[in-house]
Structure formats: structure tokens, C-alpha cells
Amino acid sequence: MGIAIGVVSTLFIYPKDTEFLGIIRYIDGAAQLLYPVLVFGAAQTMIHFYPIVSNSNKHLLFKYGLFTILIMGLLVSSLLISGYFLLDYENYMYLLLALPLTVMLALVELFKRQATNLQKLAVPTFYEKIIPKVALPLVFLLFLSHYLSLFGSIWVYIFSYIFLMVLMGIYVFKNMQFTFDFNFKPLFAEVSKKSYYQYSLYVFAGSFGSFFAFRVDSLMIPEFLSFDSAGIYNIGVTLASSIAIPATGLFALYAPVVSNYIKTNDITALGMKYRETSKLLFFIGAVFFGSVVVGVESLFELMPSKEKLVQAIPIIYVLGANVLVNMATGFNTEIINYSNYFKFNLQAILTLVFVNVGLNLFFLTQTELGILGVAYASLIAMTIFNIAKTYFIYTKFQILPFDNSFFKLFLLLTVLVLVIYFLPNTSNLWLNVCAKTISFGLLAVILTYQFKLVFSVNEWVDKLLRKFNIGR
């Protein structure tokens, strides 16, 4: 559903005003930069220590996260508001508007992690992935119809996140016992403050660095090019990131499972789950990305805003490959984060901060590639990051996310995409889109099933066949 909403909005709504889209994404980017400061690692720290604290102290981990967000929120708000009177910066008002969004993102992150610990993730994930995707196109339509001003539209977008936070909070509190006792002495009698803050600090630095390593483009493009260019780039980002929606859910779901495998030193089971999940995620991502590759050019030619959309096609290809690389390497971040080697993630991310920011500056100032150069910078950074993490996990745990069937799957789907992409087109654009995307999707599932390359795919297809009393 998230993919469908994102695709429809990107094709029919966002191209109508790419400058407004660029402004919204600039505010969102600023909030994404600031919210790790408010959380200060408390959300992931909660999962890290959850398996080893007593039942009576598990709820205190969550409460301490709320306490952290409150204190850091007051500090960041004071600094930002003071900066408004001290700094002369053209876009500073947008940074102030990012402040309430930052608080909501921090609370949503904490609620999501607590829902993960409670194994009640489906509903919060649904809220998180659907509400913003519904809210933004609605805000767009109200703005384009002149029912809302620019700032009125921004505030409605912010209120959608307040609504999201309230729904997630209600759901989490409904599924846990919560009291207003904020005595944290029992928690820190069981977990040393030094260990807690050390892990929180590393997680915070990693999260903060991740923005500069992978999402700094949302702030750099408006500064070096324009909000309009940022909007066109975001069209590519939206379509490419839609491919990753299944991965987001699986990564969140497996976080406590990975943590438990590591705490119990069950590396054999961890390796099996690592390979199984990597193949599944690569298959899902490759099917979505392959469908985009074989059909997007004809589809965009049919759209009323095709001039804006066509500009985004190279961005979609590069960023789609970027997402696929991340999915193919599985939950390597989670393995490192919940092990004793969590410091490596910080070292890798801080290195990539310089790599990605440097590449962005190079492409934006030394080449004529514009937003395509920014996409290349993101792909290079993500590939280096995932290769480094995969190699590190192998040296420490002797496990890899790949096996022989993974490479067979990669070869099969690559050949299939190339064959269908280069098939002759007809003069009917709708026929091209439907024939190529449906053919690719069906052949990908059938061939993967026949060669038994992904266990989950065979399991799902067999269940479907049994339901209709077909074949096996």
C-alpha cells in the first residue's frame, strides 16, 4: 500500500510543483538531521539492553528514553530559537518549522522500538509507512488548489506527524504496563550508567553521522542548486525508496531476534537467518526495481507532467540500484549494532561522512551532472559502506549474507531484466508498460520458484497452489 500511494503521488501530484516538494523535503531533511540528537541513542539502546535486564526493569528502559527526548528537546529548542535572533540565514524559518517535526520523529522512533520489543510491530509499522504517504499528497492538493498557503500547508504536514505519534503512542501504551514512576535507580543498579551512556553515545554518533553519510543531499541540493532541483531529485528518491519498504519492516522485526542470537552466541542460527533474509530481500527489491526499469520510460511518456518526470529517470535508476545494494546485504547493521563490535559502525559511518559529503561537493561544484551526480555520490557511498560492513562481519563471525543460490538468483534476474528491457516496443505505450512489467514479474517468480532459489518464495507459492488445489 505504501508503494502504491508513493508511486501514484509521485507520478500525478508531486511533479505539479517541484519547488514546493523541495521545500517540504528541506524541512524534512532538517528534522532528520536533528531528531537523532533528541533520541540520543536511547531507542536502539533500549533494544540492546532489553534481553539482559529483568522484567521489572524493562519498562524503565522505555521511560528513560522518554526522559532523554524531553531533556534534549528542551536543549535543542533553546539553541534553535536563540539562533533565529543571532543568525542571518535565508532559510532559517524552515529550520524552525523543522523543530516540531523533529520532536515527533524522535517519539515515533522510540515508540517503534518499544513496539519491536513487545513483538507488536505490524500496526505501528502500518501507521508509520502509510500516514505520511497519505498526508503529503493531500497537503499538496490543498496547496495546489489554493486552499492553504505555503506555511499553512507546512503546518498541516507537521500535524500529520503529530497524529502519527499519538496513534503509535496509544497503541504502545495499550500493550504495556505504564506507570508514572520515573525512579531509574533499579535500572542502573542492573545496567551500569557507563555502559548505557557509552552505547547511547556510539548509537547517537552513528545515527547523526548516517544523515551526513546518506541523506545530506536533501540539504545540499537547495543550497547549491535550487528547491526545484531538490523536488525533481526527490521524485527519484520517492520511487526508489518505495522499493525498500519491505526491507524496513523486516529489519525492524528481526532486530530483537538478531540481538537475542548474539546474546546467546547462536552464530549458526544467525548465519542461516542472515542468508535467508538477504536472498528474500534481494528478490523482493529486484522484482520491484526490475519492473521499474522495464516500464518506467513508457509510463512517464503517458503522464501529464512528463517533462519533470523524464528528468528523474536517471535518478531512479541510480538510487534504485543504491536501495538494492542495501537490501542485498541484509541486516548487517543490526548484527554489528547488537554485538560487542558496535563501535565499528560508528567508525565506518564517520569515514563515510567525509566520503559522501566530499563526493557531493565534488559532483555539485566540479561537474555538470547536477542532481545525477548527487545520486552517484549516494550509490558509491552506500556500496562502500555495505562492503565494509559485510567484510567486517565475516572477519568476526565467519558468516556471509551470500551463498551459491544468491549468485544464481542475481544472474537470473539480471539477465531477465536485460532481455525484457531490450525487447522491441510497440506504438502503444500502455501496452509496453503492462506487457513488460507483468512479464518480468511473472517470469521472475516462476523461474525463482522452479529453481528453488528463495525458500520463502517456494513456501508462499506452494501455499497458494494448495489453496487452489493446483499441482503440488
Short mmCIF file of C-alpha atoms in Angstrom, two decimals:
data_model
loop_
_atom_site.label_atom_id
_atom_site.label_comp_id
_atom_site.label_asym_id
_atom_site.label_seq_id
_atom_site.Cartn_x
_atom_site.Cartn_y
_atom_site.Cartn_z
CA MET A 1 0.00 0.00 0.00
CA GLY A 2 2.88 2.32 0.83
CA ILE A 3 4.47 1.63 -2.53
CA ALA A 4 1.18 2.21 -4.38
CA ILE A 5 0.49 5.55 -2.65
CA GLY A 6 4.07 6.71 -3.18
CA VAL A 7 4.07 5.82 -6.87
CA VAL A 8 0.68 7.42 -7.62
CA SER A 9 1.63 10.61 -5.76
CA THR A 10 5.00 10.80 -7.49
CA LEU A 11 3.51 10.32 -10.94
CA PHE A 12 0.44 12.54 -10.73
CA ILE A 13 0.83 15.07 -7.89
CA TYR A 14 4.41 15.97 -6.93
CA PRO A 15 5.58 16.99 -10.45
CA LYS A 16 2.95 19.77 -10.46
CA ASP A 17 5.09 21.87 -8.10
CA THR A 18 8.61 20.54 -7.61
CA GLU A 19 9.67 23.72 -5.78
CA PHE A 20 7.09 23.12 -3.03
CA LEU A 21 8.21 19.49 -2.87
CA GLY A 22 11.80 20.70 -2.47
CA ILE A 23 10.80 22.97 0.44
CA ILE A 24 8.93 20.16 2.22
CA ARG A 25 11.89 17.81 1.79
CA TYR A 26 14.28 20.51 3.03
CA ILE A 27 12.25 20.79 6.26
CA ASP A 28 12.03 17.02 6.48
CA GLY A 29 15.78 16.75 5.92
CA ALA A 30 16.48 19.23 8.72
CA ALA A 31 14.23 17.21 11.05
CA GLN A 32 16.02 14.00 10.04
CA LEU A 33 19.30 15.69 10.95
CA LEU A 34 18.08 16.89 14.37
CA TYR A 35 15.98 14.02 15.68
CA PRO A 36 18.96 11.72 16.46
CA VAL A 37 20.11 14.47 18.84
CA LEU A 38 16.79 14.25 20.73
CA VAL A 39 16.75 10.46 20.87
CA PHE A 40 20.49 10.38 21.68
CA GLY A 41 20.69 6.65 21.02
CA ALA A 42 18.00 5.79 23.60
CA ALA A 43 15.78 3.87 21.14
CA GLN A 44 18.43 1.37 19.96
CA THR A 45 19.95 1.23 23.45
CA MET A 46 16.56 0.05 24.67
CA ILE A 47 16.69 -2.93 22.29
CA HIS A 48 20.36 -3.60 23.05
CA PHE A 49 19.81 -3.99 26.81
CA TYR A 50 16.25 -5.38 26.69
CA PRO A 51 17.25 -9.10 26.57
CA ILE A 52 19.58 -8.83 29.57
CA VAL A 53 17.60 -6.73 32.08
CA SER A 54 14.99 -8.19 34.42
CA ASN A 55 11.29 -7.95 33.56
CA SER A 56 10.75 -5.40 36.28
CA ASN A 57 13.30 -3.06 34.69
CA LYS A 58 12.37 -3.45 31.01
CA HIS A 59 9.76 -0.67 31.21
CA LEU A 60 12.35 1.66 32.76
CA LEU A 61 14.42 1.47 29.56
CA PHE A 62 11.44 2.93 27.69
CA LYS A 63 10.80 5.58 30.32
CA TYR A 64 14.42 6.65 30.26
CA GLY A 65 14.09 7.11 26.51
CA LEU A 66 11.12 9.46 27.07
CA PHE A 67 13.13 11.34 29.68
CA THR A 68 16.06 11.69 27.25
CA ILE A 69 13.85 13.10 24.48
CA LEU A 70 12.34 15.64 26.91
CA ILE A 71 15.71 16.95 28.11
CA MET A 72 17.40 17.00 24.69
CA GLY A 73 14.26 18.52 23.11
CA LEU A 74 14.38 21.48 25.51
CA LEU A 75 18.09 21.96 24.82
CA VAL A 76 17.80 21.84 21.01
CA SER A 77 14.71 24.10 21.02
CA SER A 78 16.54 26.72 23.09
CA LEU A 79 19.53 26.70 20.75
CA LEU A 80 17.44 26.91 17.56
CA ILE A 81 15.23 29.72 18.83
CA SER A 82 18.29 31.67 20.02
CA GLY A 83 19.88 31.19 16.62
CA TYR A 84 16.91 32.85 14.93
CA PHE A 85 17.82 36.16 16.58
CA LEU A 86 21.57 35.79 16.13
CA LEU A 87 21.98 34.41 12.60
CA ASP A 88 21.11 35.97 9.26
CA TYR A 89 20.20 32.94 7.15
CA GLU A 90 17.65 32.99 4.35
CA ASN A 91 16.18 29.54 5.05
CA TYR A 92 16.30 29.70 8.88
CA MET A 93 12.50 29.86 9.18
CA TYR A 94 12.34 26.43 7.56
CA LEU A 95 14.75 25.14 10.23
CA LEU A 96 12.42 26.44 12.96
CA LEU A 97 9.48 24.72 11.27
CA ALA A 98 11.50 21.51 11.37
CA LEU A 99 11.63 21.67 15.19
CA PRO A 100 8.14 20.28 15.99
CA LEU A 101 8.61 17.68 13.26
CA THR A 102 11.89 16.69 14.94
CA VAL A 103 10.14 16.05 18.26
CA MET A 104 7.50 13.91 16.58
CA LEU A 105 10.11 11.85 14.70
CA ALA A 106 12.01 11.24 17.95
CA LEU A 107 8.88 10.00 19.76
CA VAL A 108 7.82 7.87 16.79
CA GLU A 109 11.26 6.23 16.74
CA LEU A 110 11.06 5.44 20.46
CA PHE A 111 7.52 4.04 20.20
CA LYS A 112 8.52 1.92 17.19
CA ARG A 113 11.47 0.40 19.05
CA GLN A 114 9.32 -0.34 22.08
CA ALA A 115 6.72 -1.99 19.82
CA THR A 116 9.58 -4.10 18.43
CA ASN A 117 10.50 -5.27 21.92
CA LEU A 118 6.84 -6.09 22.60
CA GLN A 119 6.65 -8.02 19.28
CA LYS A 120 3.71 -5.79 18.30
CA LEU A 121 5.24 -4.19 15.23
CA ALA A 122 2.65 -4.64 12.46
CA VAL A 123 0.25 -1.84 13.45
CA PRO A 124 2.91 0.81 14.27
CA THR A 125 4.74 -0.01 11.02
CA PHE A 126 1.47 0.39 9.11
CA TYR A 127 0.90 3.79 10.75
CA GLU A 128 4.46 4.93 10.09
CA LYS A 129 4.56 3.90 6.44
CA ILE A 130 1.05 4.96 5.42
CA ILE A 131 0.11 8.16 7.30
CA PRO A 132 2.98 10.36 5.97
CA LYS A 133 2.49 8.95 2.47
CA VAL A 134 -1.21 9.88 2.58
CA ALA A 135 -0.64 13.24 4.28
CA LEU A 136 1.88 14.71 1.84
CA PRO A 137 -0.19 14.28 -1.36
CA LEU A 138 -3.26 15.65 0.48
CA VAL A 139 -1.27 18.68 1.59
CA PHE A 140 -0.03 19.06 -1.99
CA LEU A 141 -3.55 19.02 -3.40
CA LEU A 142 -4.77 21.58 -0.85
CA PHE A 143 -1.79 23.82 -1.66
CA LEU A 144 -2.21 23.49 -5.43
CA SER A 145 -5.94 24.25 -5.09
CA HIS A 146 -5.08 27.41 -3.08
CA TYR A 147 -6.99 26.23 -0.01
CA LEU A 148 -3.79 26.53 2.02
CA SER A 149 -0.89 28.97 1.95
CA LEU A 150 2.72 27.77 1.86
CA PHE A 151 3.15 27.93 5.62
CA GLY A 152 -0.37 26.63 6.24
CA SER A 153 0.47 23.59 4.11
CA ILE A 154 3.69 23.01 6.03
CA TRP A 155 1.83 23.11 9.36
CA VAL A 156 -0.78 20.61 8.14
CA TYR A 157 2.10 18.31 7.13
CA ILE A 158 3.60 18.68 10.62
CA PHE A 159 0.23 17.92 12.25
CA SER A 160 0.08 14.66 10.29
CA TYR A 161 3.19 13.56 12.22
CA ILE A 162 1.60 14.65 15.49
CA PHE A 163 -1.36 12.43 14.57
CA LEU A 164 1.04 9.58 13.74
CA MET A 165 2.82 9.99 17.08
CA VAL A 166 -0.45 9.97 19.03
CA LEU A 167 -1.70 6.81 17.31
CA MET A 168 1.59 4.98 17.86
CA GLY A 169 1.71 6.13 21.49
CA ILE A 170 -1.82 4.91 22.17
CA TYR A 171 -1.04 1.53 20.64
CA VAL A 172 2.21 1.06 22.57
CA PHE A 173 0.75 2.12 25.92
CA LYS A 174 -2.21 -0.18 25.32
CA ASN A 175 0.15 -3.16 25.01
CA MET A 176 2.37 -2.44 28.01
CA GLN A 177 2.04 -1.61 31.66
CA PHE A 178 3.00 2.01 32.21
CA THR A 179 3.22 3.95 35.47
CA PHE A 180 4.41 7.47 36.12
CA ASP A 181 7.22 6.27 38.36
CA PHE A 182 10.44 7.72 36.99
CA ASN A 183 12.83 6.27 39.55
CA PHE A 184 15.70 4.93 37.43
CA LYS A 185 17.86 3.64 40.31
CA PRO A 186 16.72 -0.01 39.87
CA LEU A 187 17.64 0.13 36.17
CA PHE A 188 21.12 1.49 36.74
CA ALA A 189 21.68 -0.93 39.58
CA GLU A 190 21.40 -3.68 36.95
CA VAL A 191 22.98 -1.86 33.98
CA SER A 192 25.90 0.43 34.70
CA LYS A 193 25.42 4.04 33.66
CA LYS A 194 28.82 3.92 31.97
CA SER A 195 27.77 1.02 29.73
CA TYR A 196 24.40 2.62 28.99
CA TYR A 197 25.79 6.04 28.08
CA GLN A 198 28.71 4.60 26.18
CA TYR A 199 26.40 2.59 23.95
CA SER A 200 23.96 5.53 23.61
CA LEU A 201 26.78 7.83 22.58
CA TYR A 202 28.01 5.45 19.90
CA VAL A 203 24.49 4.92 18.56
CA PHE A 204 23.86 8.69 18.53
CA ALA A 205 27.10 9.39 16.71
CA GLY A 206 26.26 6.64 14.21
CA SER A 207 22.72 7.94 13.61
CA PHE A 208 23.88 11.55 13.34
CA GLY A 209 26.68 10.53 11.02
CA SER A 210 24.29 8.44 8.92
CA PHE A 211 22.45 11.58 7.90
CA PHE A 212 25.63 13.12 6.50
CA ALA A 213 26.66 9.80 5.00
CA PHE A 214 23.38 9.10 3.19
CA ARG A 215 20.81 11.93 3.44
CA VAL A 216 22.75 15.17 3.33
CA ASP A 217 21.61 15.67 -0.29
CA SER A 218 18.21 16.94 0.93
CA LEU A 219 20.01 19.97 2.40
CA MET A 220 22.85 20.39 -0.10
CA ILE A 221 20.81 20.43 -3.33
CA PRO A 222 18.74 23.53 -2.38
CA GLU A 223 21.89 25.31 -1.22
CA PHE A 224 23.93 24.60 -4.39
CA LEU A 225 21.15 24.31 -6.99
CA SER A 226 17.51 25.12 -6.16
CA PHE A 227 14.38 23.88 -4.39
CA ASP A 228 13.05 22.93 -7.83
CA SER A 229 16.07 20.65 -8.44
CA ALA A 230 15.58 19.21 -4.96
CA GLY A 231 11.96 18.43 -5.85
CA ILE A 232 12.93 16.63 -9.07
CA TYR A 233 15.59 14.67 -7.19
CA ASN A 234 13.02 13.72 -4.56
CA ILE A 235 10.74 12.25 -7.22
CA GLY A 236 13.53 9.75 -7.88
CA VAL A 237 14.11 9.27 -4.15
CA THR A 238 10.43 8.56 -3.50
CA LEU A 239 10.13 5.92 -6.21
CA ALA A 240 13.47 4.31 -5.31
CA SER A 241 12.79 4.30 -1.56
CA SER A 242 9.41 2.66 -2.13
CA ILE A 243 11.37 -0.44 -3.14
CA ALA A 244 12.84 -0.56 0.37
CA ILE A 245 9.53 -0.59 2.28
CA PRO A 246 9.51 -4.41 2.76
CA ALA A 247 13.12 -4.24 3.98
CA THR A 248 12.28 -1.60 6.58
CA GLY A 249 9.65 -3.85 8.14
CA LEU A 250 11.88 -6.94 8.12
CA PHE A 251 14.87 -5.10 9.59
CA ALA A 252 12.72 -3.78 12.42
CA LEU A 253 11.11 -7.18 13.01
CA TYR A 254 14.42 -9.04 13.12
CA ALA A 255 16.23 -6.50 15.34
CA PRO A 256 15.35 -8.24 18.65
CA VAL A 257 15.87 -11.67 17.04
CA VAL A 258 19.38 -10.68 15.93
CA SER A 259 20.09 -9.22 19.37
CA ASN A 260 18.98 -12.47 21.03
CA TYR A 261 21.09 -14.68 18.70
CA ILE A 262 24.14 -12.61 19.52
CA LYS A 263 23.49 -12.51 23.27
CA THR A 264 23.11 -16.33 23.29
CA ASN A 265 26.08 -16.76 20.90
CA ASP A 266 23.97 -18.78 18.45
CA ILE A 267 26.04 -17.78 15.41
CA THR A 268 24.91 -20.77 13.31
CA ALA A 269 21.24 -19.72 13.52
CA LEU A 270 22.27 -16.09 12.96
CA GLY A 271 24.14 -17.02 9.77
CA MET A 272 21.20 -19.02 8.41
CA LYS A 273 18.77 -16.15 9.09
CA TYR A 274 21.27 -13.67 7.63
CA ARG A 275 21.49 -15.56 4.30
CA GLU A 276 17.78 -16.36 4.14
CA THR A 277 16.74 -12.75 4.73
CA SER A 278 19.31 -11.34 2.30
CA LYS A 279 18.05 -13.54 -0.54
CA LEU A 280 14.43 -12.75 0.23
CA LEU A 281 15.05 -9.00 0.39
CA PHE A 282 17.13 -9.04 -2.77
CA PHE A 283 14.39 -10.96 -4.60
CA ILE A 284 11.65 -8.55 -3.47
CA GLY A 285 13.77 -5.50 -4.25
CA ALA A 286 14.90 -6.83 -7.62
CA VAL A 287 11.33 -7.60 -8.70
CA PHE A 288 10.18 -4.07 -7.84
CA PHE A 289 13.29 -2.40 -9.27
CA GLY A 290 13.25 -4.58 -12.41
CA SER A 291 9.61 -3.68 -13.01
CA VAL A 292 10.53 -0.01 -12.78
CA VAL A 293 13.47 -0.39 -15.17
CA VAL A 294 11.49 -2.17 -17.89
CA GLY A 295 8.40 0.03 -17.69
CA VAL A 296 9.21 3.49 -16.34
CA GLU A 297 10.21 5.18 -19.61
CA SER A 298 6.96 4.31 -21.40
CA LEU A 299 4.94 5.08 -18.27
CA PHE A 300 6.41 8.57 -17.85
CA GLU A 301 5.68 9.36 -21.51
CA LEU A 302 2.00 8.86 -20.70
CA MET A 303 1.98 11.26 -17.75
CA PRO A 304 0.75 14.89 -18.00
CA SER A 305 3.91 16.11 -16.19
CA LYS A 306 6.26 14.02 -18.31
CA GLU A 307 8.81 16.86 -18.71
CA LYS A 308 9.55 16.82 -14.96
CA LEU A 309 9.27 13.05 -14.64
CA VAL A 310 11.62 12.25 -17.52
CA GLN A 311 14.34 14.29 -15.80
CA ALA A 312 14.05 11.95 -12.80
CA ILE A 313 14.55 8.67 -14.73
CA PRO A 314 18.38 8.51 -14.40
CA ILE A 315 17.99 9.37 -10.69
CA ILE A 316 15.53 6.49 -10.27
CA TYR A 317 17.93 4.02 -11.90
CA VAL A 318 20.93 5.06 -9.78
CA LEU A 319 19.05 5.34 -6.47
CA GLY A 320 17.14 2.12 -7.17
CA ALA A 321 20.46 0.31 -7.51
CA ASN A 322 21.50 2.02 -4.28
CA VAL A 323 18.48 0.61 -2.42
CA LEU A 324 19.03 -2.84 -3.92
CA VAL A 325 22.63 -2.95 -2.65
CA ASN A 326 21.41 -2.20 0.86
CA MET A 327 18.69 -4.85 0.71
CA ALA A 328 21.02 -7.50 -0.72
CA THR A 329 23.42 -7.24 2.22
CA GLY A 330 20.67 -7.97 4.74
CA PHE A 331 20.67 -6.89 8.38
CA ASN A 332 24.43 -6.32 8.64
CA THR A 333 23.89 -3.05 10.54
CA GLU A 334 21.78 -4.84 13.16
CA ILE A 335 24.38 -7.59 13.61
CA ILE A 336 27.10 -5.05 14.31
CA ASN A 337 24.93 -2.77 16.44
CA TYR A 338 23.83 -5.53 18.83
CA SER A 339 27.25 -7.17 19.14
CA ASN A 340 30.31 -6.14 21.12
CA TYR A 341 31.70 -4.65 17.91
CA PHE A 342 29.15 -1.84 17.68
CA LYS A 343 31.96 0.74 17.61
CA PHE A 344 32.78 -0.36 14.05
CA ASN A 345 29.51 1.07 12.71
CA LEU A 346 30.47 4.44 14.13
CA GLN A 347 33.95 4.30 12.59
CA ALA A 348 32.56 3.27 9.20
CA ILE A 349 29.83 5.92 9.23
CA LEU A 350 32.16 8.74 10.27
CA THR A 351 34.52 7.75 7.45
CA LEU A 352 31.64 7.78 5.01
CA VAL A 353 30.53 11.21 6.19
CA PHE A 354 33.70 12.59 4.63
CA VAL A 355 33.35 10.35 1.57
CA ASN A 356 29.72 11.25 0.82
CA VAL A 357 29.91 14.96 1.65
CA GLY A 358 33.15 15.16 -0.33
CA LEU A 359 31.60 13.36 -3.31
CA ASN A 360 28.52 15.60 -3.19
CA LEU A 361 30.69 18.71 -3.13
CA PHE A 362 32.76 17.36 -6.00
CA PHE A 363 29.80 16.49 -8.22
CA LEU A 364 27.92 19.72 -7.40
CA THR A 365 30.85 22.10 -7.88
CA GLN A 366 33.26 20.39 -10.28
CA THR A 367 30.91 18.67 -12.76
CA GLU A 368 27.82 19.49 -14.79
CA LEU A 369 25.97 16.37 -13.61
CA GLY A 370 23.83 18.26 -11.08
CA ILE A 371 21.38 16.04 -9.23
CA LEU A 372 22.56 12.96 -11.14
CA GLY A 373 25.99 13.50 -9.59
CA VAL A 374 24.36 13.57 -6.15
CA ALA A 375 22.74 10.21 -6.94
CA TYR A 376 26.13 8.76 -7.97
CA ALA A 377 27.63 10.02 -4.72
CA SER A 378 24.92 8.23 -2.75
CA LEU A 379 25.39 4.97 -4.67
CA ILE A 380 29.18 4.99 -4.23
CA ALA A 381 28.88 5.76 -0.50
CA MET A 382 26.27 3.07 0.15
CA THR A 383 28.22 0.43 -1.79
CA ILE A 384 31.44 1.15 0.10
CA PHE A 385 29.57 1.15 3.42
CA ASN A 386 27.88 -2.21 2.85
CA ILE A 387 31.03 -3.90 1.51
CA ALA A 388 32.92 -2.73 4.60
CA LYS A 389 30.21 -4.00 6.99
CA THR A 390 29.87 -7.34 5.21
CA TYR A 391 33.62 -7.93 5.27
CA PHE A 392 33.82 -6.92 8.94
CA ILE A 393 31.04 -9.35 9.93
CA TYR A 394 32.80 -12.13 8.05
CA THR A 395 36.08 -11.50 9.87
CA LYS A 396 34.37 -11.52 13.30
CA PHE A 397 31.59 -14.13 12.88
CA GLN A 398 32.61 -16.11 9.78
CA ILE A 399 29.16 -15.61 8.20
CA LEU A 400 28.16 -14.02 4.89
CA PRO A 401 24.79 -12.89 3.50
CA PHE A 402 25.54 -14.67 0.22
CA ASP A 403 25.63 -18.29 -0.92
CA ASN A 404 25.64 -20.04 -4.30
CA SER A 405 21.88 -19.70 -4.74
CA PHE A 406 22.13 -15.93 -4.15
CA PHE A 407 24.52 -15.53 -7.09
CA LYS A 408 22.30 -17.75 -9.26
CA LEU A 409 19.35 -15.52 -8.29
CA PHE A 410 21.35 -12.39 -9.12
CA LEU A 411 22.35 -13.75 -12.53
CA LEU A 412 18.83 -14.95 -13.34
CA LEU A 413 17.12 -11.64 -12.51
CA THR A 414 19.81 -9.54 -14.21
CA VAL A 415 19.50 -11.49 -17.47
CA LEU A 416 15.71 -11.35 -17.25
CA VAL A 417 15.69 -7.55 -16.82
CA LEU A 418 18.07 -7.05 -19.76
CA VAL A 419 16.14 -9.36 -22.09
CA ILE A 420 12.76 -7.75 -21.39
CA TYR A 421 14.15 -4.18 -21.39
CA PHE A 422 15.62 -4.62 -24.89
CA LEU A 423 12.54 -6.27 -26.39
CA PRO A 424 11.08 -4.09 -29.16
CA ASN A 425 8.45 -1.57 -28.07
CA THR A 426 5.07 -1.20 -29.73
CA SER A 427 3.49 2.13 -30.63
CA ASN A 428 1.03 1.66 -27.73
CA LEU A 429 2.73 2.97 -24.57
CA TRP A 430 0.20 1.38 -22.21
CA LEU A 431 0.76 -1.99 -23.85
CA ASN A 432 4.53 -1.57 -23.41
CA VAL A 433 4.17 -0.82 -19.70
CA CYS A 434 1.72 -3.63 -18.94
CA ALA A 435 3.35 -6.29 -21.11
CA LYS A 436 6.90 -5.69 -19.92
CA THR A 437 6.26 -5.24 -16.20
CA ILE A 438 3.80 -8.15 -15.92
CA SER A 439 6.04 -10.43 -17.99
CA PHE A 440 9.06 -9.59 -15.84
CA GLY A 441 7.20 -10.07 -12.54
CA LEU A 442 5.63 -13.39 -13.51
CA LEU A 443 8.81 -14.83 -15.04
CA ALA A 444 10.85 -13.73 -12.00
CA VAL A 445 8.50 -15.56 -9.61
CA ILE A 446 8.10 -18.66 -11.82
CA LEU A 447 11.83 -19.13 -12.51
CA THR A 448 12.83 -18.43 -8.90
CA TYR A 449 10.25 -20.98 -7.78
CA GLN A 450 11.28 -23.61 -10.31
CA PHE A 451 14.97 -23.36 -9.42
CA LYS A 452 14.17 -23.19 -5.66
CA LEU A 453 16.42 -20.18 -5.15
CA VAL A 454 14.48 -18.48 -2.30
CA PHE A 455 12.91 -20.64 0.39
CA SER A 456 10.16 -18.15 1.29
CA VAL A 457 9.08 -17.78 -2.34
CA ASN A 458 8.64 -21.54 -2.71
CA GLU A 459 6.76 -21.64 0.58
CA TRP A 460 4.37 -18.86 -0.47
CA VAL A 461 3.77 -20.29 -3.96
CA ASP A 462 3.17 -23.81 -2.57
CA LYS A 463 0.60 -22.44 -0.13
CA LEU A 464 -1.13 -20.61 -2.97
CA LEU A 465 -1.15 -23.74 -5.13
CA ARG A 466 -2.55 -25.85 -2.29
CA LYS A 467 -5.25 -23.29 -1.65
CA PHE A 468 -6.48 -23.64 -5.24
CA ASN A 469 -5.72 -27.40 -5.38
CA ILE A 470 -3.20 -26.94 -8.17
CA GLY A 471 -0.14 -29.11 -8.74
CA ARG A 472 1.84 -29.98 -5.64
#
